[in-house]
CSV table of C-alpha atoms and ligand atoms in Angstrom, one decimal:
chain,number,residue,atom,x,y,z
A,15,MET,CA,15.0,178.0,-59.9
A,16,GLU,CA,11.8,178.6,-61.8
A,17,GLN,CA,9.3,181.3,-60.2
A,18,ILE,CA,5.5,179.9,-60.0
A,19,ILE,CA,4.4,183.2,-58.6
A,20,GLU,CA,5.5,186.5,-59.2
A,21,VAL,CA,4.4,189.8,-57.8
A,22,ARG,CA,5.4,192.7,-59.5
A,23,SER,CA,4.8,196.6,-57.6
A,24,LEU,CA,1.4,195.4,-56.6
A,25,SER,CA,-1.0,198.1,-54.9
A,26,LYS,CA,-4.8,197.9,-54.0
A,27,SER,CA,-6.8,200.7,-52.7
A,28,TYR,CA,-10.2,200.6,-51.3
A,29,GLY,CA,-11.5,204.3,-52.0
A,30,ASP,CA,-8.8,206.4,-49.9
A,31,PHE,CA,-7.6,203.4,-48.1
A,32,THR,CA,-4.5,201.4,-49.4
A,33,ALA,CA,-4.4,198.0,-48.2
A,34,LEU,CA,-1.3,197.0,-50.2
A,35,PHE,CA,1.8,199.4,-51.1
A,36,ASP,CA,3.8,198.3,-54.2
A,37,VAL,CA,4.3,194.6,-53.2
A,38,SER,CA,7.1,192.6,-55.0
A,39,LEU,CA,7.7,189.0,-54.5
A,40,ASP,CA,8.8,185.8,-55.8
A,41,ILE,CA,7.5,182.6,-55.0
A,42,GLU,CA,9.7,179.4,-56.2
A,43,LYS,CA,7.8,176.6,-57.7
A,44,GLY,CA,7.5,173.4,-55.4
A,45,THR,CA,8.0,175.4,-52.1
A,46,ILE,CA,5.6,175.9,-49.1
A,47,PHE,CA,5.5,180.0,-48.8
A,48,GLY,CA,4.1,181.5,-45.7
A,49,LEU,CA,2.4,184.9,-45.4
A,50,LEU,CA,2.6,186.1,-42.1
A,51,GLY,CA,1.4,189.5,-40.2
A,52,PRO,CA,-0.6,191.0,-37.6
A,53,ASN,CA,-4.3,191.9,-38.1
A,54,GLY,CA,-5.0,194.2,-41.0
A,55,ALA,CA,-1.6,193.7,-42.7
A,56,GLY,CA,-2.8,192.8,-46.0
A,57,LYS,CA,-2.5,189.1,-46.3
A,58,SER,CA,-6.0,188.1,-47.5
A,59,THR,CA,-6.0,191.4,-49.8
A,60,LEU,CA,-3.0,189.8,-51.6
A,61,ILE,CA,-4.4,186.5,-51.6
A,62,ARG,CA,-7.7,187.4,-53.1
A,63,VAL,CA,-5.6,189.4,-56.1
A,64,LEU,CA,-3.7,186.4,-56.8
A,65,SER,CA,-6.5,183.9,-56.8
A,66,CYS,CA,-8.6,186.6,-59.2
A,67,GLN,CA,-11.1,187.8,-56.5
A,68,SER,CA,-10.1,191.2,-56.6
A,69,ARG,CA,-8.3,193.3,-59.1
A,70,PRO,CA,-5.3,195.3,-58.2
A,71,THR,CA,-5.3,199.1,-58.1
A,72,SER,CA,-1.8,198.8,-59.7
A,73,GLY,CA,1.2,196.6,-60.6
A,74,HIS,CA,0.7,192.7,-61.9
A,75,ALA,CA,0.5,189.6,-60.4
A,76,PHE,CA,1.2,186.0,-62.6
A,77,ILE,CA,1.0,182.7,-61.7
A,78,ALA,CA,3.0,180.2,-64.0
A,79,GLY,CA,3.4,183.1,-66.3
A,80,LEU,CA,-0.1,184.0,-66.5
A,81,ASP,CA,-1.3,187.3,-65.6
A,82,VAL,CA,-4.0,187.2,-62.8
A,83,VAL,CA,-6.3,190.1,-64.5
A,84,SER,CA,-6.1,189.5,-68.3
A,85,GLN,CA,-5.8,185.5,-68.1
A,86,LYS,CA,-8.2,185.0,-65.3
A,87,LYS,CA,-9.7,181.8,-66.6
A,88,ASP,CA,-6.3,180.3,-67.0
A,89,VAL,CA,-5.0,181.2,-63.7
A,90,LEU,CA,-8.3,179.9,-62.1
A,91,SER,CA,-7.6,176.3,-63.7
A,92,ILE,CA,-4.2,175.9,-62.4
A,93,ILE,CA,-4.9,177.4,-58.6
A,94,GLY,CA,-6.8,176.0,-55.9
A,95,VAL,CA,-8.1,178.2,-53.2
A,96,VAL,CA,-9.0,177.1,-49.7
A,97,PRO,CA,-11.0,180.0,-48.3
A,98,GLN,CA,-11.2,180.3,-44.6
A,99,GLU,CA,-15.2,179.3,-44.4
A,100,ASN,CA,-15.8,176.0,-45.9
A,101,SER,CA,-16.9,176.2,-49.4
A,102,PHE,CA,-18.2,172.6,-49.8
A,103,TYR,CA,-22.1,171.7,-49.4
A,104,GLU,CA,-22.8,170.5,-45.9
A,105,ASP,CA,-25.9,168.4,-47.6
A,106,LEU,CA,-23.8,166.4,-49.9
A,107,THR,CA,-21.8,163.7,-49.3
A,108,VAL,CA,-17.7,163.7,-49.4
A,109,ASN,CA,-18.0,162.2,-52.9
A,110,GLU,CA,-20.6,164.1,-53.9
A,111,ASN,CA,-18.4,167.5,-53.3
A,112,LEU,CA,-15.9,166.4,-54.8
A,113,THR,CA,-18.0,165.4,-58.0
A,114,TYR,CA,-19.7,168.7,-57.8
A,115,PHE,CA,-16.2,170.6,-57.5
A,116,GLY,CA,-14.7,168.4,-60.2
A,117,SER,CA,-17.3,169.2,-62.4
A,118,LEU,CA,-17.1,172.8,-61.6
A,119,TYR,CA,-13.5,172.8,-63.1
A,120,ARG,CA,-14.7,170.2,-66.3
A,121,VAL,CA,-12.8,167.8,-64.9
A,122,PRO,CA,-13.9,164.5,-67.0
A,123,GLY,CA,-16.0,162.2,-64.8
A,124,PRO,CA,-13.4,158.8,-65.0
A,125,GLU,CA,-10.8,161.3,-63.8
A,126,ILE,CA,-12.6,163.0,-61.0
A,127,LYS,CA,-13.3,159.2,-59.8
A,128,GLU,CA,-9.8,158.5,-59.6
A,129,ARG,CA,-8.8,161.6,-58.4
A,130,SER,CA,-11.3,161.6,-55.8
A,131,SER,CA,-10.1,158.0,-54.3
A,132,ASN,CA,-6.4,159.4,-54.3
A,133,ILE,CA,-7.2,162.6,-52.7
A,134,LEU,CA,-9.6,161.3,-50.0
A,135,SER,CA,-6.8,158.5,-48.9
A,136,MET,CA,-4.1,161.1,-49.0
A,137,LEU,CA,-6.3,163.0,-46.8
A,138,LYS,CA,-7.5,160.2,-44.7
A,139,LEU,CA,-11.1,161.1,-45.3
A,140,ASP,CA,-11.9,157.7,-47.4
A,141,GLU,CA,-13.9,156.0,-44.5
A,142,LYS,CA,-16.2,158.9,-44.7
A,143,THR,CA,-17.1,159.1,-48.6
A,144,ASP,CA,-20.6,158.9,-48.4
A,145,SER,CA,-21.1,160.9,-44.7
A,146,ARG,CA,-22.8,164.5,-45.4
A,147,GLY,CA,-20.4,167.2,-45.2
A,148,GLY,CA,-22.1,168.8,-42.3
A,149,THR,CA,-22.1,165.6,-40.3
A,150,LEU,CA,-18.0,165.6,-40.5
A,151,SER,CA,-16.0,166.8,-37.1
A,152,GLY,CA,-14.1,170.0,-37.5
A,153,GLY,CA,-10.6,168.6,-38.4
A,154,MET,CA,-12.4,166.8,-40.9
A,155,LYS,CA,-14.1,169.5,-42.6
A,156,THR,CA,-10.9,171.7,-43.0
A,157,ARG,CA,-9.5,168.4,-45.0
A,158,LEU,CA,-12.8,168.4,-47.0
A,159,ASN,CA,-12.5,172.0,-47.9
A,160,ILE,CA,-8.5,171.3,-48.7
A,161,ALA,CA,-9.9,168.4,-51.0
A,162,CYS,CA,-12.5,170.3,-52.9
A,163,ALA,CA,-9.8,172.9,-54.0
A,164,LEU,CA,-7.8,169.9,-55.3
A,165,VAL,CA,-9.7,167.7,-57.5
A,166,HIS,CA,-8.5,170.0,-60.6
A,167,LYS,CA,-5.1,169.0,-60.2
A,168,PRO,CA,-4.0,172.8,-59.4
A,169,ARG,CA,-0.5,173.5,-59.6
A,170,VAL,CA,-0.7,175.9,-56.7
A,171,LEU,CA,-2.6,175.4,-53.6
A,172,ILE,CA,-3.6,178.6,-51.7
A,173,LEU,CA,-4.8,178.5,-48.0
A,174,ASP,CA,-5.9,181.3,-45.8
A,175,GLU,CA,-5.6,180.5,-42.2
A,176,PRO,CA,-6.6,176.9,-42.6
A,177,SER,CA,-5.8,176.2,-38.9
A,178,VAL,CA,-8.3,178.6,-37.2
A,179,GLY,CA,-10.0,176.5,-34.9
A,180,LEU,CA,-8.2,173.1,-34.9
A,181,ASP,CA,-7.1,170.8,-31.9
A,182,PRO,CA,-3.7,170.4,-31.7
A,183,VAL,CA,-3.6,166.9,-33.1
A,184,SER,CA,-6.0,168.1,-36.1
A,185,ARG,CA,-3.5,171.0,-36.4
A,186,GLN,CA,-0.9,168.3,-36.9
A,187,ALA,CA,-2.8,166.3,-39.5
A,188,LEU,CA,-3.3,169.4,-41.3
A,189,TRP,CA,0.4,170.0,-41.3
A,190,ASP,CA,1.0,166.6,-42.6
A,191,THR,CA,-1.7,166.9,-45.5
A,192,ILE,CA,0.2,170.1,-46.7
A,193,ARG,CA,3.3,168.5,-46.7
A,194,GLU,CA,1.5,165.7,-48.4
A,195,VAL,CA,0.0,167.7,-51.3
A,196,ASN,CA,3.5,169.8,-51.6
A,197,ARG,CA,5.4,166.3,-52.4
A,198,GLU,CA,3.1,165.6,-55.1
A,199,GLY,CA,4.6,168.8,-56.4
A,200,THR,CA,2.1,171.6,-55.8
A,201,THR,CA,2.9,174.7,-54.5
A,202,ILE,CA,1.7,176.0,-51.4
A,203,LEU,CA,0.7,179.4,-50.5
A,204,ILE,CA,-0.4,179.7,-46.6
A,205,THR,CA,-1.2,182.5,-44.1
A,206,THR,CA,-1.2,181.8,-41.0
A,207,HIS,CA,-1.0,183.6,-37.1
A,208,TYR,CA,0.7,180.4,-35.6
A,209,MET,CA,4.3,181.2,-35.7
A,210,GLN,CA,5.3,177.4,-34.8
A,211,GLU,CA,3.0,176.3,-37.8
A,212,ALA,CA,4.9,178.5,-40.0
A,213,ASP,CA,8.1,177.5,-38.9
A,214,ALA,CA,7.2,174.1,-38.8
A,215,LEU,CA,5.8,173.9,-42.4
A,216,CYS,CA,7.3,176.8,-44.6
A,217,ASP,CA,10.4,176.8,-46.7
A,218,ARG,CA,10.2,180.7,-46.9
A,219,ILE,CA,7.9,183.4,-44.9
A,220,LEU,CA,7.1,186.9,-45.4
A,221,ILE,CA,6.2,189.0,-43.0
A,222,MET,CA,4.1,191.8,-43.9
A,223,ASN,CA,2.4,194.7,-42.1
A,224,ARG,CA,0.1,197.8,-43.1
A,225,GLY,CA,0.6,196.7,-46.5
A,226,LYS,CA,4.2,196.6,-46.8
A,227,ILE,CA,6.9,193.7,-46.7
A,228,VAL,CA,8.7,193.6,-43.7
A,229,VAL,CA,11.1,191.0,-44.1
A,230,GLU,CA,11.1,187.9,-46.1
A,231,GLY,CA,13.4,184.9,-46.1
A,232,LYS,CA,13.8,181.0,-44.6
A,233,PRO,CA,12.4,180.4,-40.8
A,234,GLY,CA,16.2,179.6,-39.8
A,235,GLU,CA,17.8,182.7,-41.3
A,236,LEU,CA,15.3,185.1,-40.1
A,237,LYS,CA,15.6,183.7,-36.3
A,238,GLU,CA,19.5,184.0,-36.7
A,239,ALA,CA,19.2,187.4,-38.0
A,240,ALA,CA,16.9,188.4,-35.1
A,241,GLY,CA,19.7,188.1,-32.4
A,242,GLU,CA,22.3,186.5,-30.7
A,243,LYS,CA,20.0,185.1,-27.6
A,244,VAL,CA,16.9,185.8,-26.0
A,245,LEU,CA,17.1,186.3,-22.3
A,246,GLN,CA,14.0,186.0,-20.0
A,247,ILE,CA,14.2,187.3,-16.5
A,248,THR,CA,11.6,187.6,-13.8
A,249,SER,CA,12.5,189.8,-10.7
A,250,SER,CA,10.8,191.4,-7.5
A,251,PRO,CA,9.1,193.8,-7.2
A,252,GLY,CA,9.2,193.8,-10.8
A,253,ASN,CA,9.0,197.4,-12.0
A,254,TYR,CA,9.9,196.2,-15.7
A,255,GLY,CA,9.1,199.7,-17.5
A,256,ILE,CA,12.3,201.6,-15.5
A,257,ILE,CA,14.4,198.7,-16.2
A,258,LYS,CA,13.3,198.4,-19.7
A,259,SER,CA,14.4,201.8,-20.3
A,260,SER,CA,18.0,201.6,-18.8
A,261,LEU,CA,18.9,198.4,-20.5
A,262,GLU,CA,17.9,200.0,-24.0
A,263,HIS,CA,20.7,202.3,-23.8
A,264,ILE,CA,22.7,199.1,-23.6
A,265,GLN,CA,24.4,198.7,-27.3
A,266,ALA,CA,24.4,194.9,-27.3
A,267,ILE,CA,20.9,194.8,-26.4
A,268,ARG,CA,18.6,195.1,-29.8
A,269,SER,CA,15.1,194.9,-27.7
A,270,CYS,CA,13.4,194.8,-24.8
A,271,SER,CA,9.7,193.8,-24.4
A,272,ILE,CA,7.4,193.1,-21.0
A,273,SER,CA,5.7,189.7,-21.4
A,274,ASP,CA,3.4,188.6,-18.7
A,275,THR,CA,5.4,188.6,-15.6
A,276,ALA,CA,9.0,188.8,-17.5
A,277,LEU,CA,11.0,191.0,-18.8
A,278,LYS,CA,12.5,189.8,-22.3
A,279,ILE,CA,15.5,190.8,-23.7
A,280,THR,CA,16.9,190.4,-26.9
A,281,LEU,CA,20.9,190.5,-27.4
A,282,GLY,CA,22.2,191.7,-30.8
A,283,GLU,CA,25.6,190.1,-29.4
A,284,GLU,CA,27.3,188.7,-26.7
A,285,LEU,CA,26.9,190.4,-23.5
A,286,PRO,CA,27.8,189.2,-19.8
A,287,ALA,CA,25.0,188.5,-18.0
A,288,GLN,CA,26.3,190.6,-15.0
A,289,ASP,CA,26.0,193.8,-16.8
A,290,ILE,CA,22.4,193.0,-17.1
A,291,PHE,CA,21.8,191.6,-13.5
A,292,ASP,CA,23.4,194.7,-12.5
A,293,VAL,CA,21.0,197.1,-14.0
A,294,PHE,CA,18.4,195.2,-11.9
A,295,LYS,CA,20.1,195.3,-9.1
A,296,SER,CA,20.7,199.1,-9.3
A,297,HIS,CA,16.7,199.6,-9.3
A,298,GLY,CA,16.6,197.5,-6.2
A,299,GLU,CA,15.0,194.4,-8.0
A,300,LYS,CA,15.7,191.0,-6.7
A,301,ILE,CA,16.2,188.3,-9.7
A,302,ASN,CA,13.8,185.3,-9.5
A,303,SER,CA,14.7,183.6,-12.7
A,304,VAL,CA,16.6,183.8,-15.6
A,305,GLU,CA,16.1,181.8,-19.2
A,306,SER,CA,17.9,181.5,-22.0
A,307,SER,CA,16.8,180.7,-25.4
A,308,SER,CA,17.4,181.1,-29.3
A,309,PRO,CA,15.1,183.5,-30.7
A,310,SER,CA,12.1,182.2,-31.9
A,311,LEU,CA,10.1,183.1,-35.3
A,312,GLU,CA,7.7,184.7,-32.9
A,313,ASP,CA,10.4,187.0,-31.6
A,314,VAL,CA,11.1,187.8,-35.3
A,315,PHE,CA,7.3,188.2,-35.9
A,316,ILE,CA,7.1,190.7,-32.8
A,317,HIS,CA,10.3,192.8,-33.9
A,318,ALA,CA,9.0,193.0,-37.6
A,319,ALA,CA,5.4,193.7,-36.2
A,320,GLY,CA,6.6,196.4,-34.2
A,321,GLU,CA,8.9,198.0,-36.5
A,322,ALA,CA,6.7,199.2,-39.1
A,323,TRP,CA,4.6,200.9,-36.4
A,324,HIS,CA,7.1,203.5,-35.7
B,610,LIG,N1,-13.2,195.3,-49.1
B,610,LIG,C1,-12.6,196.2,-48.6
B,610,LIG,N2,-12.8,197.3,-48.0
B,610,LIG,C2,-12.5,198.3,-47.6
B,610,LIG,N3,-11.5,198.3,-46.5
B,610,LIG,C3,-10.8,196.6,-47.0
B,610,LIG,C4,-11.5,195.5,-47.5
B,610,LIG,N4,-11.1,194.7,-47.6
B,610,LIG,C5,-9.8,194.8,-46.6
B,610,LIG,N5,-9.8,196.3,-46.1
B,610,LIG,C6,-8.7,196.6,-45.4
B,610,LIG,O1,-7.3,196.5,-45.8
B,610,LIG,C7,-6.7,196.1,-44.8
B,610,LIG,C8,-5.9,194.7,-44.9
B,610,LIG,O2,-7.0,193.7,-44.8
B,610,LIG,P1,-7.0,192.1,-45.2
B,610,LIG,O3,-8.0,191.4,-45.0
B,610,LIG,O4,-6.2,192.0,-46.0
B,610,LIG,O5,-5.8,192.0,-43.7
B,610,LIG,P2,-5.1,190.4,-42.8
B,610,LIG,O6,-3.7,191.0,-42.8
B,610,LIG,O7,-5.8,189.5,-43.8
B,610,LIG,O8,-5.4,190.6,-41.6
B,610,LIG,P3,-6.0,189.3,-40.9
B,610,LIG,O9,-5.2,188.5,-40.0
B,610,LIG,O10,-7.1,189.6,-39.8
B,610,LIG,O11,-6.8,188.2,-41.5
B,610,LIG,C9,-7.7,196.1,-43.4
B,610,LIG,O12,-7.4,197.5,-42.9
B,610,LIG,C10,-8.8,196.0,-43.9
B,610,LIG,O13,-9.5,196.6,-43.3
B,611,LIG,MG1,-6.9,187.8,-43.2
């Protein structure tokens, strides 16, 4: 196993405020790694440090063994960064944009041509080579933004919330794009707030909160560790707050949360459903519906994000 990204005891403060606390992590070469966490968790801060846009206050980070501070130039030549805002020029055509970004990275002219045509066909933009960036649809703009970060054949592609504002079809297309780039051997680091996206795409995910790592692992492992089963129960009159306090005393119940019109119960171990129904009955509640499912990545996220708040 070769680690392409190594983060060691990294901290980043802005004045008195510490946005990253002693973060250490490894990302294996060739994988798709998801960085998750609630707003303000420190995801973009970590990404800015890894992409040499911001210096850590203490600690180190290496990409392919290169220090992001002391070997910044070398690091920049082997990473591609897709920022949340589009980085291409709206007035330039798709091809002109790629040529511009290629020359920025000093890629020789003939190589830019060959590389651009490969990237554009991979990202299904080959019919738009002569269209101006500004005239593309939202999903195509996202793809062009990614294309610009790929012209210099980076070994690592870093994307900060690339799927914001995309419709479900464009989002699927983005996932295909990311998988395709990954199949070419590029390691992917991506942040997202869409749990379904993280689950579908990522080999491993890391959830952080308030500048600290809460949990890291394969999506499947994290879901398994989250609990045995999730029950979603609706009842009338639906005084969920009181039922929740009673249920929380039962050992097999790991957590309860009130979601929309239901009470969501995560079981850490098997428990006869009747035991739970009895609690509802004892509070004069009539059960309307019961849904049982396996924990989702969203359950893992809510649990992890909640934990660090206490
Ligand atoms: N330049 C800055 N100066 C001061 N504080 C900052 C600066 N940049 C980020 N922060 C703070 O650091 C914390 C982490 O911010 P960051 O942008 O890394 O969060 P995030 O996880 O990317 O959140 P989001 O999901 O909303 O994008 C926040 O509290 C933010 O206000
Ligand atoms: Mg962010």
